[in-house]
Rosetta silent file (secondary structure, phi, psi, omega in degrees, C-alpha in Angstrom):
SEQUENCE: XXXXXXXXXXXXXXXXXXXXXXXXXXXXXXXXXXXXXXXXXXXXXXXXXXXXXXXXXXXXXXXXXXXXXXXXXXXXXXXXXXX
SCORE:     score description
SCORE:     0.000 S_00000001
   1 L     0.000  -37.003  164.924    0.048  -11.560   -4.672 S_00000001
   2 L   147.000 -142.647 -166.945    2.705  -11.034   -7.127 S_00000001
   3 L  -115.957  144.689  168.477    6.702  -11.727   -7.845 S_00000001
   4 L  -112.127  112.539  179.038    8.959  -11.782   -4.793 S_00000001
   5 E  -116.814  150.217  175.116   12.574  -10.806   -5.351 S_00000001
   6 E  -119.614  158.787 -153.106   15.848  -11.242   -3.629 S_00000001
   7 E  -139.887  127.665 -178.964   18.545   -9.343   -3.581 S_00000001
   8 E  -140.718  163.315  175.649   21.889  -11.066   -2.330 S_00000001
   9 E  -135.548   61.920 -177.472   25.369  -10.034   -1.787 S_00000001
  10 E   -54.380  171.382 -141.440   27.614  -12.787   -1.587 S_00000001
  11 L  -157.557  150.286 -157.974   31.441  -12.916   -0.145 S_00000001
  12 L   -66.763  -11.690 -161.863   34.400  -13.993   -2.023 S_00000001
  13 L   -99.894   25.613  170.930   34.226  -16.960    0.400 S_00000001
  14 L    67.884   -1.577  179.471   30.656  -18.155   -0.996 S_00000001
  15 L   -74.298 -174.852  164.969   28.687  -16.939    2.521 S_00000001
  16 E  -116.505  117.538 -154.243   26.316  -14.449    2.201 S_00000001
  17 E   -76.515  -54.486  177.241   26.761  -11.358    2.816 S_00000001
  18 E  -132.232  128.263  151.101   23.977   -9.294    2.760 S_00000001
  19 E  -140.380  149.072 -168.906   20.441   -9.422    1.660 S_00000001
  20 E  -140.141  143.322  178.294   17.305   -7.440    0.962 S_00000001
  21 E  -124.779  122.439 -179.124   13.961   -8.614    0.016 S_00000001
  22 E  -100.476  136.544 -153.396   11.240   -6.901   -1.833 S_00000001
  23 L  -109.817  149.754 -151.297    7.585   -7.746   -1.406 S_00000001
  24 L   -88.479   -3.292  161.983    4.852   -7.360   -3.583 S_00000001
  25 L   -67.017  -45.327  149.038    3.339   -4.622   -1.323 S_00000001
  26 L   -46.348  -27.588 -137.490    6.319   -2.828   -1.598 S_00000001
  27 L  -122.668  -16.370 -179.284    6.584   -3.278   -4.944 S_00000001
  28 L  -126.985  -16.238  173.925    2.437   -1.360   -5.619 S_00000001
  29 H   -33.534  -54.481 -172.151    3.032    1.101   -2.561 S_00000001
  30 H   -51.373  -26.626  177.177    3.480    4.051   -5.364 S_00000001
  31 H  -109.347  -10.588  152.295    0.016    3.020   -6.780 S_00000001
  32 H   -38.457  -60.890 -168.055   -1.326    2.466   -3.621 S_00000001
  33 H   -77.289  -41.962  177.701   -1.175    5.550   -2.815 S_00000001
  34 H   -70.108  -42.184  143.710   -1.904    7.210   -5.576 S_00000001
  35 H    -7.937  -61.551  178.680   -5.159    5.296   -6.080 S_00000001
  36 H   -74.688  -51.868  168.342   -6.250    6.604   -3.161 S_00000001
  37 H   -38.413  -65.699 -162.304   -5.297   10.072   -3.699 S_00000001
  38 H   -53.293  -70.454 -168.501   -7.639    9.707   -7.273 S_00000001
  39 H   -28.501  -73.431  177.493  -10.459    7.968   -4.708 S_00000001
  40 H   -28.915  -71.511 -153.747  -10.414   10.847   -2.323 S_00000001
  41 H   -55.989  -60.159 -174.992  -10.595   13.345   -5.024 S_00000001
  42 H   -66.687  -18.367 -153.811  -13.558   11.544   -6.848 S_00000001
  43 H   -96.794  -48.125  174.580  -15.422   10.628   -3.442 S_00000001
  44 L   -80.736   -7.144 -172.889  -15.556   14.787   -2.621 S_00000001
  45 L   -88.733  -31.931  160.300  -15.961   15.782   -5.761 S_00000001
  46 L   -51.171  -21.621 -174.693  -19.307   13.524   -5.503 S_00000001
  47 L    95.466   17.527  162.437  -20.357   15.379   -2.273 S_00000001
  48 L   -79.775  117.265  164.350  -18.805   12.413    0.320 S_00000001
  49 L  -119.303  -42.572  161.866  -17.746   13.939    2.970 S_00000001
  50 L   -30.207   89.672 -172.251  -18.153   11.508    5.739 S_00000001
  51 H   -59.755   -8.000 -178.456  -15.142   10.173    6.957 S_00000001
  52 H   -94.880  -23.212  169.274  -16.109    6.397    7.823 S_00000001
  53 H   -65.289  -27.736  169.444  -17.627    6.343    4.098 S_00000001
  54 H   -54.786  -49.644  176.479  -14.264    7.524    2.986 S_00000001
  55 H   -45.761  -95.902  179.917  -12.514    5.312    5.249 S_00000001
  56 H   -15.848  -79.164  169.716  -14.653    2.395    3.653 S_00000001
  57 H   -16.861  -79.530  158.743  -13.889    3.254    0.194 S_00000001
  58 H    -2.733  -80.149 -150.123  -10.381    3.300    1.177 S_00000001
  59 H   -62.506  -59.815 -177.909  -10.142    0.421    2.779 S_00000001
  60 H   -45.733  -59.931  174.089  -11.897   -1.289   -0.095 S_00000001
  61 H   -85.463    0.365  107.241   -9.243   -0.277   -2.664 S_00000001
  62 H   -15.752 -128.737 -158.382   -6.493   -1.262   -0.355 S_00000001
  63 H   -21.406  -30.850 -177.405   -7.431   -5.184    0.338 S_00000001
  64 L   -52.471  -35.518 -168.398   -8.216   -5.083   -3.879 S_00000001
  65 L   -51.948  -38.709 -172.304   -4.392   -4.556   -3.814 S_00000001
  66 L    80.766   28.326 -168.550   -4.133   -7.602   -1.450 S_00000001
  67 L   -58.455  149.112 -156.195   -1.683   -6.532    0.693 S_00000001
  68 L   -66.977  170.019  169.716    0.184   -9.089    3.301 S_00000001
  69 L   -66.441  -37.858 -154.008   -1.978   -9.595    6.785 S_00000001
  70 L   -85.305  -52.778  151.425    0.240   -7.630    8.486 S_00000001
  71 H   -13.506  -69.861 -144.528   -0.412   -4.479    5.745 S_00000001
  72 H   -86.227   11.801 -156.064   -3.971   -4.666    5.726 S_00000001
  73 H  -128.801   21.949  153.975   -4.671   -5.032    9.493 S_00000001
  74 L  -173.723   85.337 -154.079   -2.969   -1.609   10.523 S_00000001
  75 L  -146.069    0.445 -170.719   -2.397    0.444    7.098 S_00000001
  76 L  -134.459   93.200  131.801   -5.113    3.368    7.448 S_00000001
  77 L  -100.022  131.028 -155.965   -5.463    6.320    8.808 S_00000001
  78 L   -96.359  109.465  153.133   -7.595    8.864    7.683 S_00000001
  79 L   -93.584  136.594 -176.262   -7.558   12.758    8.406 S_00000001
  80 L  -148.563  138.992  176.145   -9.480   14.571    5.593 S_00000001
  81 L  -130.104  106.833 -170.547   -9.604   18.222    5.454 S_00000001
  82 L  -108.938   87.909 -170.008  -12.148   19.289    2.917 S_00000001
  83 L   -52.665    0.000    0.000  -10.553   22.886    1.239 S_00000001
C-alpha cells in the first residue's frame, strides 16, 4: 500500500508526547483527486454522460489506488453537472 510514517514528539522525560501518523491514502489524496478530475474530463469529452458509468469509472481508479477498507467502502459521491 505504500510507506507509513510516524511522527513523534517526545518529552524531556522520555514519554511521548504527541504523535501523528500519516497513511498511505493520505499520502496519494492530491492525486487521487486529481486523477479523477482528468477521468471526468476525458469520460465527457467522450460523450459519457451517465452518472453510474461515471461512478464506475471512478470507482475503478480509486480501488487502483488501493485505499484502506475503510476509504474505499464510503469515499464517493458523485454530482456531475455537465456545462
Amino acid at each position: 500500500r505504500g510507506a507509513l510514517y510516524h511522527k513523534i514528539h517526545v518529552g524531556a522525560d522520555g514519554k511521548i508526547m504527541d504523535g501523528e501518523v500519516i497513511v498511505p491514502t493520505g499520502q496519494n489524496q492530491i492525486n487521487i483527486e486529481e486523477d479523477c478530475g482528468r477521468l471526468v474530463e476525458d469520460l465527457v469529452a467522450k460523450g459519457v454522460t451517465d452518472v453510474e458509468a461515471i461512478t464506475f469509472e471512478l470507482e475503478k481508479l480509486i480501488r487502483a489506488y488501493d485505499p484502506c477498507m475503510s476509504c474505499a467502502a464510503h469515499f464517493l459521491k458523485v454530482d456531475l453537472t455537465i456545462k
